[in-house]
């Protein structure tokens, strides 16, 4: 049996591990599509469905209220913060405080962030530390966290990038590297849940996989990926 899942890019790495294990143990194949949170919202609004959805908790709550997902299958995944990364040719800046991050941003050749859920936070953060207007010419807005890390991996200048920590860690294979999370005073976390959608053609099998996602073993896998 084949199952379909629509999931935020922030769960990409741990979800790969979990789907491979589930297929090996159950024989059921998983077809997973990962996308940014804004794109997932647009796809759901257009009527798209899947057996399983992994998305922001607020979006899942709305789907349950609309009868498009089974409320009793809702399973917390965890929360993820925004990470700071540097390019292949960049030095590792001090980001321990808001003031230190402000200095690092003003010294960067480019400031790169994604169009995913983290991008909304980053735009506000740039305003909060008082640099949004001052670095406007250096800002590069890319469609996803993966695109951010690909750019950083190819750049030999001093660039700073922002996306979800799990996406930074996964994207380090391109050559960019994680400096650390945003300073605590600036950090914002996004909470994600998994749910079985009411249009699923195999709801019981989908529930079994959601159970795997919420297991203690899965939580360790998520934690190792920056969650």
mmCIF file of C-alpha atoms in Angstrom:
data_model
loop_
_atom_site.group_PDB
_atom_site.id
_atom_site.type_symbol
_atom_site.label_atom_id
_atom_site.label_comp_id
_atom_site.label_asym_id
_atom_site.label_seq_id
_atom_site.Cartn_x
_atom_site.Cartn_y
_atom_site.Cartn_z
ATOM 1 C CA UNK A 1 0.000 0.000 0.000
ATOM 2 C CA UNK A 2 1.197 3.533 -0.791
ATOM 3 C CA UNK A 3 0.675 6.454 1.570
ATOM 4 C CA UNK A 4 1.067 10.120 0.724
ATOM 5 C CA UNK A 5 2.330 12.788 3.088
ATOM 6 C CA UNK A 6 2.579 16.549 2.729
ATOM 7 C CA UNK A 7 5.118 18.005 5.125
ATOM 8 C CA UNK A 8 6.968 21.166 6.012
ATOM 9 C CA UNK A 9 10.582 21.308 4.869
ATOM 10 C CA UNK A 10 11.674 21.641 8.486
ATOM 11 C CA UNK A 11 10.973 17.921 9.053
ATOM 12 C CA UNK A 12 12.713 16.743 5.888
ATOM 13 C CA UNK A 13 15.756 15.012 7.394
ATOM 14 C CA UNK A 14 14.102 13.169 10.308
ATOM 15 C CA UNK A 15 11.098 12.266 8.164
ATOM 16 C CA UNK A 16 13.348 10.522 5.643
ATOM 17 C CA UNK A 17 14.709 8.318 8.413
ATOM 18 C CA UNK A 18 11.274 7.535 9.814
ATOM 19 C CA UNK A 19 9.650 6.753 6.464
ATOM 20 C CA UNK A 20 12.460 4.381 5.488
ATOM 21 C CA UNK A 21 12.102 2.515 8.779
ATOM 22 C CA UNK A 22 8.297 2.399 8.462
ATOM 23 C CA UNK A 23 8.466 0.991 4.943
ATOM 24 C CA UNK A 24 10.997 -1.621 5.975
ATOM 25 C CA UNK A 25 8.924 -2.744 8.948
ATOM 26 C CA UNK A 26 5.419 -2.514 7.485
ATOM 27 C CA UNK A 27 5.888 -2.926 3.753
ATOM 28 C CA UNK A 28 3.843 0.236 3.145
ATOM 29 C CA UNK A 29 5.537 2.807 0.943
ATOM 30 C CA UNK A 30 5.478 6.494 1.717
ATOM 31 C CA UNK A 31 5.427 9.208 -0.939
ATOM 32 C CA UNK A 32 6.423 12.415 0.841
ATOM 33 C CA UNK A 33 6.243 15.912 -0.605
ATOM 34 C CA UNK A 34 8.011 18.617 1.393
ATOM 35 C CA UNK A 35 7.244 22.282 0.865
ATOM 36 C CA UNK A 36 7.408 25.623 2.662
ATOM 37 C CA UNK A 37 4.659 26.441 5.137
ATOM 38 C CA UNK A 38 3.214 29.259 2.960
ATOM 39 C CA UNK A 39 3.078 26.929 -0.040
ATOM 40 C CA UNK A 40 1.428 24.194 2.010
ATOM 41 C CA UNK A 41 -1.203 26.689 3.138
ATOM 42 C CA UNK A 42 -1.891 27.638 -0.485
ATOM 43 C CA UNK A 43 -2.076 24.004 -1.592
ATOM 44 C CA UNK A 44 -4.507 23.120 1.186
ATOM 45 C CA UNK A 45 -6.637 26.170 0.401
ATOM 46 C CA UNK A 46 -6.827 24.929 -3.189
ATOM 47 C CA UNK A 47 -8.281 21.640 -1.936
ATOM 48 C CA UNK A 48 -5.194 19.434 -2.056
ATOM 49 C CA UNK A 49 -5.211 16.499 0.335
ATOM 50 C CA UNK A 50 -2.943 13.659 1.436
ATOM 51 C CA UNK A 51 -3.075 10.758 3.845
ATOM 52 C CA UNK A 52 -0.858 12.549 6.357
ATOM 53 C CA UNK A 53 -0.093 16.203 6.939
ATOM 54 C CA UNK A 54 2.789 17.614 8.958
ATOM 55 C CA UNK A 55 2.362 21.360 9.289
ATOM 56 C CA UNK A 56 2.163 24.276 11.691
ATOM 57 C CA UNK A 57 -0.100 23.503 14.630
ATOM 58 C CA UNK A 58 -2.351 26.464 13.839
ATOM 59 C CA UNK A 59 -2.974 25.202 10.299
ATOM 60 C CA UNK A 60 -3.793 21.715 11.525
ATOM 61 C CA UNK A 61 -6.210 23.103 14.082
ATOM 62 C CA UNK A 62 -8.069 24.898 11.294
ATOM 63 C CA UNK A 63 -8.259 21.737 9.182
ATOM 64 C CA UNK A 64 -9.667 19.765 12.102
ATOM 65 C CA UNK A 65 -12.264 22.475 12.708
ATOM 66 C CA UNK A 66 -13.212 22.316 9.026
ATOM 67 C CA UNK A 67 -13.576 18.528 9.125
ATOM 68 C CA UNK A 68 -10.632 17.959 6.783
ATOM 69 C CA UNK A 69 -8.519 16.103 9.357
ATOM 70 C CA UNK A 70 -9.214 13.660 12.185
ATOM 71 C CA UNK A 71 -8.798 15.485 15.470
ATOM 72 C CA UNK A 72 -8.168 12.301 17.435
ATOM 73 C CA UNK A 73 -5.120 11.569 15.248
ATOM 74 C CA UNK A 74 -3.422 14.880 15.987
ATOM 75 C CA UNK A 75 0.111 14.229 17.259
ATOM 76 C CA UNK A 76 2.609 16.854 18.463
ATOM 77 C CA UNK A 77 5.940 16.817 16.640
ATOM 78 C CA UNK A 78 7.803 19.543 18.490
ATOM 79 C CA UNK A 79 9.029 23.063 17.999
ATOM 80 C CA UNK A 80 11.901 24.423 15.955
ATOM 81 C CA UNK A 81 13.774 27.714 16.133
ATOM 82 C CA UNK A 82 15.588 29.836 13.581
ATOM 83 C CA UNK A 83 19.269 29.175 12.985
ATOM 84 C CA UNK A 84 22.084 31.401 11.776
ATOM 85 C CA UNK A 85 24.458 30.070 9.124
ATOM 86 C CA UNK A 86 27.475 31.431 7.273
ATOM 87 C CA UNK A 87 28.796 30.933 3.781
ATOM 88 C CA UNK A 88 31.719 28.773 2.785
ATOM 89 C CA UNK A 89 33.899 31.902 2.647
ATOM 90 C CA UNK A 90 32.499 33.600 5.751
ATOM 91 C CA UNK A 91 33.916 33.969 9.239
ATOM 92 C CA UNK A 92 31.895 32.760 12.216
ATOM 93 C CA UNK A 93 30.450 35.886 13.812
ATOM 94 C CA UNK A 94 29.502 36.475 17.418
ATOM 95 C CA UNK A 95 25.705 36.077 17.623
ATOM 96 C CA UNK A 96 25.424 35.665 21.379
ATOM 97 C CA UNK A 97 23.365 38.837 21.863
ATOM 98 C CA UNK A 98 21.091 41.040 19.800
ATOM 99 C CA UNK A 99 23.805 43.707 19.723
ATOM 100 C CA UNK A 100 26.428 41.244 18.495
ATOM 101 C CA UNK A 101 24.084 39.971 15.795
ATOM 102 C CA UNK A 102 23.384 43.533 14.688
ATOM 103 C CA UNK A 103 27.120 44.099 14.204
ATOM 104 C CA UNK A 104 27.458 40.851 12.250
ATOM 105 C CA UNK A 105 24.583 41.795 9.963
ATOM 106 C CA UNK A 106 26.041 45.209 9.208
ATOM 107 C CA UNK A 107 29.381 43.610 8.281
ATOM 108 C CA UNK A 108 27.936 40.905 6.001
ATOM 109 C CA UNK A 109 28.216 41.083 2.219
ATOM 110 C CA UNK A 110 24.730 39.583 1.938
ATOM 111 C CA UNK A 111 21.933 38.550 4.315
ATOM 112 C CA UNK A 112 19.999 35.571 2.987
ATOM 113 C CA UNK A 113 16.751 34.106 4.298
ATOM 114 C CA UNK A 114 13.994 31.811 3.127
ATOM 115 C CA UNK A 115 10.385 32.292 2.141
ATOM 116 C CA UNK A 116 9.295 29.608 4.598
ATOM 117 C CA UNK A 117 7.819 30.162 8.054
ATOM 118 C CA UNK A 118 11.180 31.367 9.364
ATOM 119 C CA UNK A 119 11.249 34.207 6.841
ATOM 120 C CA UNK A 120 8.417 36.042 8.576
ATOM 121 C CA UNK A 121 10.352 35.906 11.846
ATOM 122 C CA UNK A 122 13.601 36.998 10.215
ATOM 123 C CA UNK A 123 12.002 40.069 8.626
ATOM 124 C CA UNK A 124 10.673 41.103 12.038
ATOM 125 C CA UNK A 125 14.033 40.371 13.674
ATOM 126 C CA UNK A 126 15.839 42.649 11.217
ATOM 127 C CA UNK A 127 13.456 45.426 12.194
ATOM 128 C CA UNK A 128 13.845 44.638 15.900
ATOM 129 C CA UNK A 129 17.639 44.992 15.798
ATOM 130 C CA UNK A 130 17.374 48.181 13.749
ATOM 131 C CA UNK A 131 19.110 47.104 10.547
ATOM 132 C CA UNK A 132 16.287 46.386 8.079
ATOM 133 C CA UNK A 133 16.650 49.696 6.215
ATOM 134 C CA UNK A 134 20.423 49.867 6.584
ATOM 135 C CA UNK A 135 21.048 46.496 4.920
ATOM 136 C CA UNK A 136 18.181 46.564 2.419
ATOM 137 C CA UNK A 137 20.556 46.402 -0.548
ATOM 138 C CA UNK A 138 22.268 43.306 0.887
ATOM 139 C CA UNK A 139 19.116 41.266 1.536
ATOM 140 C CA UNK A 140 18.530 38.185 -0.603
ATOM 141 C CA UNK A 141 15.140 36.497 -0.259
ATOM 142 C CA UNK A 142 15.086 32.885 -1.498
ATOM 143 C CA UNK A 143 12.132 30.477 -1.790
ATOM 144 C CA UNK A 144 13.276 27.850 0.732
ATOM 145 C CA UNK A 145 15.759 26.942 3.422
ATOM 146 C CA UNK A 146 17.389 24.496 1.031
ATOM 147 C CA UNK A 147 17.987 27.342 -1.433
ATOM 148 C CA UNK A 148 19.529 29.428 1.356
ATOM 149 C CA UNK A 149 22.005 26.685 2.216
ATOM 150 C CA UNK A 150 22.835 26.001 -1.429
ATOM 151 C CA UNK A 151 23.695 29.667 -1.907
ATOM 152 C CA UNK A 152 25.820 29.777 1.235
ATOM 153 C CA UNK A 153 27.631 26.631 0.152
ATOM 154 C CA UNK A 154 28.527 28.196 -3.193
ATOM 155 C CA UNK A 155 29.508 31.624 -1.866
ATOM 156 C CA UNK A 156 33.117 32.570 -1.150
ATOM 157 C CA UNK A 157 32.168 35.998 0.231
ATOM 158 C CA UNK A 158 30.981 36.736 3.762
ATOM 159 C CA UNK A 159 27.271 35.994 3.754
ATOM 160 C CA UNK A 160 24.914 35.262 6.656
ATOM 161 C CA UNK A 161 21.827 33.123 6.209
ATOM 162 C CA UNK A 162 18.735 32.323 8.247
ATOM 163 C CA UNK A 163 16.322 29.408 8.137
ATOM 164 C CA UNK A 164 14.978 26.753 10.515
ATOM 165 C CA UNK A 165 17.787 25.054 12.454
ATOM 166 C CA UNK A 166 16.919 21.628 11.065
ATOM 167 C CA UNK A 167 17.150 22.985 7.521
ATOM 168 C CA UNK A 168 20.551 24.515 8.259
ATOM 169 C CA UNK A 169 21.830 21.208 9.623
ATOM 170 C CA UNK A 170 20.530 19.263 6.630
ATOM 171 C CA UNK A 171 21.897 21.884 4.229
ATOM 172 C CA UNK A 172 25.426 21.817 5.652
ATOM 173 C CA UNK A 173 26.232 19.155 3.072
ATOM 174 C CA UNK A 174 26.277 22.020 0.542
ATOM 175 C CA UNK A 175 29.097 23.776 2.391
ATOM 176 C CA UNK A 176 27.404 26.432 4.499
ATOM 177 C CA UNK A 177 27.640 25.910 8.252
ATOM 178 C CA UNK A 178 25.527 26.464 11.347
ATOM 179 C CA UNK A 179 26.758 29.194 13.689
ATOM 180 C CA UNK A 180 23.947 28.671 16.200
ATOM 181 C CA UNK A 181 20.386 29.657 17.024
ATOM 182 C CA UNK A 182 19.195 33.234 17.125
ATOM 183 C CA UNK A 183 19.934 34.939 20.469
ATOM 184 C CA UNK A 184 17.337 33.980 23.074
ATOM 185 C CA UNK A 185 15.879 37.486 23.192
ATOM 186 C CA UNK A 186 15.160 37.326 19.451
ATOM 187 C CA UNK A 187 14.316 33.661 18.985
ATOM 188 C CA UNK A 188 10.900 32.559 17.829
ATOM 189 C CA UNK A 189 9.743 28.942 17.731
ATOM 190 C CA UNK A 190 7.283 27.338 15.346
ATOM 191 C CA UNK A 191 5.213 24.410 16.634
ATOM 192 C CA UNK A 192 4.341 21.550 14.285
ATOM 193 C CA UNK A 193 1.891 18.648 14.508
ATOM 194 C CA UNK A 194 1.075 15.603 12.396
ATOM 195 C CA UNK A 195 -2.466 14.539 11.541
ATOM 196 C CA UNK A 196 -4.381 12.073 9.380
ATOM 197 C CA UNK A 197 -6.472 13.871 6.799
ATOM 198 C CA UNK A 198 -10.116 12.867 6.498
ATOM 199 C CA UNK A 199 -9.716 12.257 2.757
ATOM 200 C CA UNK A 200 -7.164 9.499 3.366
ATOM 201 C CA UNK A 201 -7.738 6.303 1.412
ATOM 202 C CA UNK A 202 -5.945 4.311 4.123
ATOM 203 C CA UNK A 203 -6.711 6.041 7.425
ATOM 204 C CA UNK A 204 -5.714 3.186 9.720
ATOM 205 C CA UNK A 205 -2.332 2.752 8.058
ATOM 206 C CA UNK A 206 -1.873 6.520 8.141
ATOM 207 C CA UNK A 207 -2.673 6.495 11.865
ATOM 208 C CA UNK A 208 -0.008 3.841 12.357
ATOM 209 C CA UNK A 209 2.592 6.073 10.742
ATOM 210 C CA UNK A 210 1.519 9.114 12.752
ATOM 211 C CA UNK A 211 1.958 6.921 15.832
ATOM 212 C CA UNK A 212 5.528 6.233 14.747
ATOM 213 C CA UNK A 213 6.167 9.967 14.326
ATOM 214 C CA UNK A 214 5.054 10.593 17.904
ATOM 215 C CA UNK A 215 7.058 7.762 19.477
ATOM 216 C CA UNK A 216 9.950 8.304 21.932
ATOM 217 C CA UNK A 217 12.388 6.920 19.347
ATOM 218 C CA UNK A 218 11.156 9.465 16.794
ATOM 219 C CA UNK A 219 11.563 12.288 19.298
ATOM 220 C CA UNK A 220 15.241 11.383 19.641
ATOM 221 C CA UNK A 221 15.625 11.500 15.845
ATOM 222 C CA UNK A 222 13.947 14.913 15.707
ATOM 223 C CA UNK A 223 16.088 16.221 18.553
ATOM 224 C CA UNK A 224 19.253 15.137 16.733
ATOM 225 C CA UNK A 225 18.070 17.176 13.745
ATOM 226 C CA UNK A 226 17.799 20.417 15.731
ATOM 227 C CA UNK A 227 14.246 20.126 17.061
#
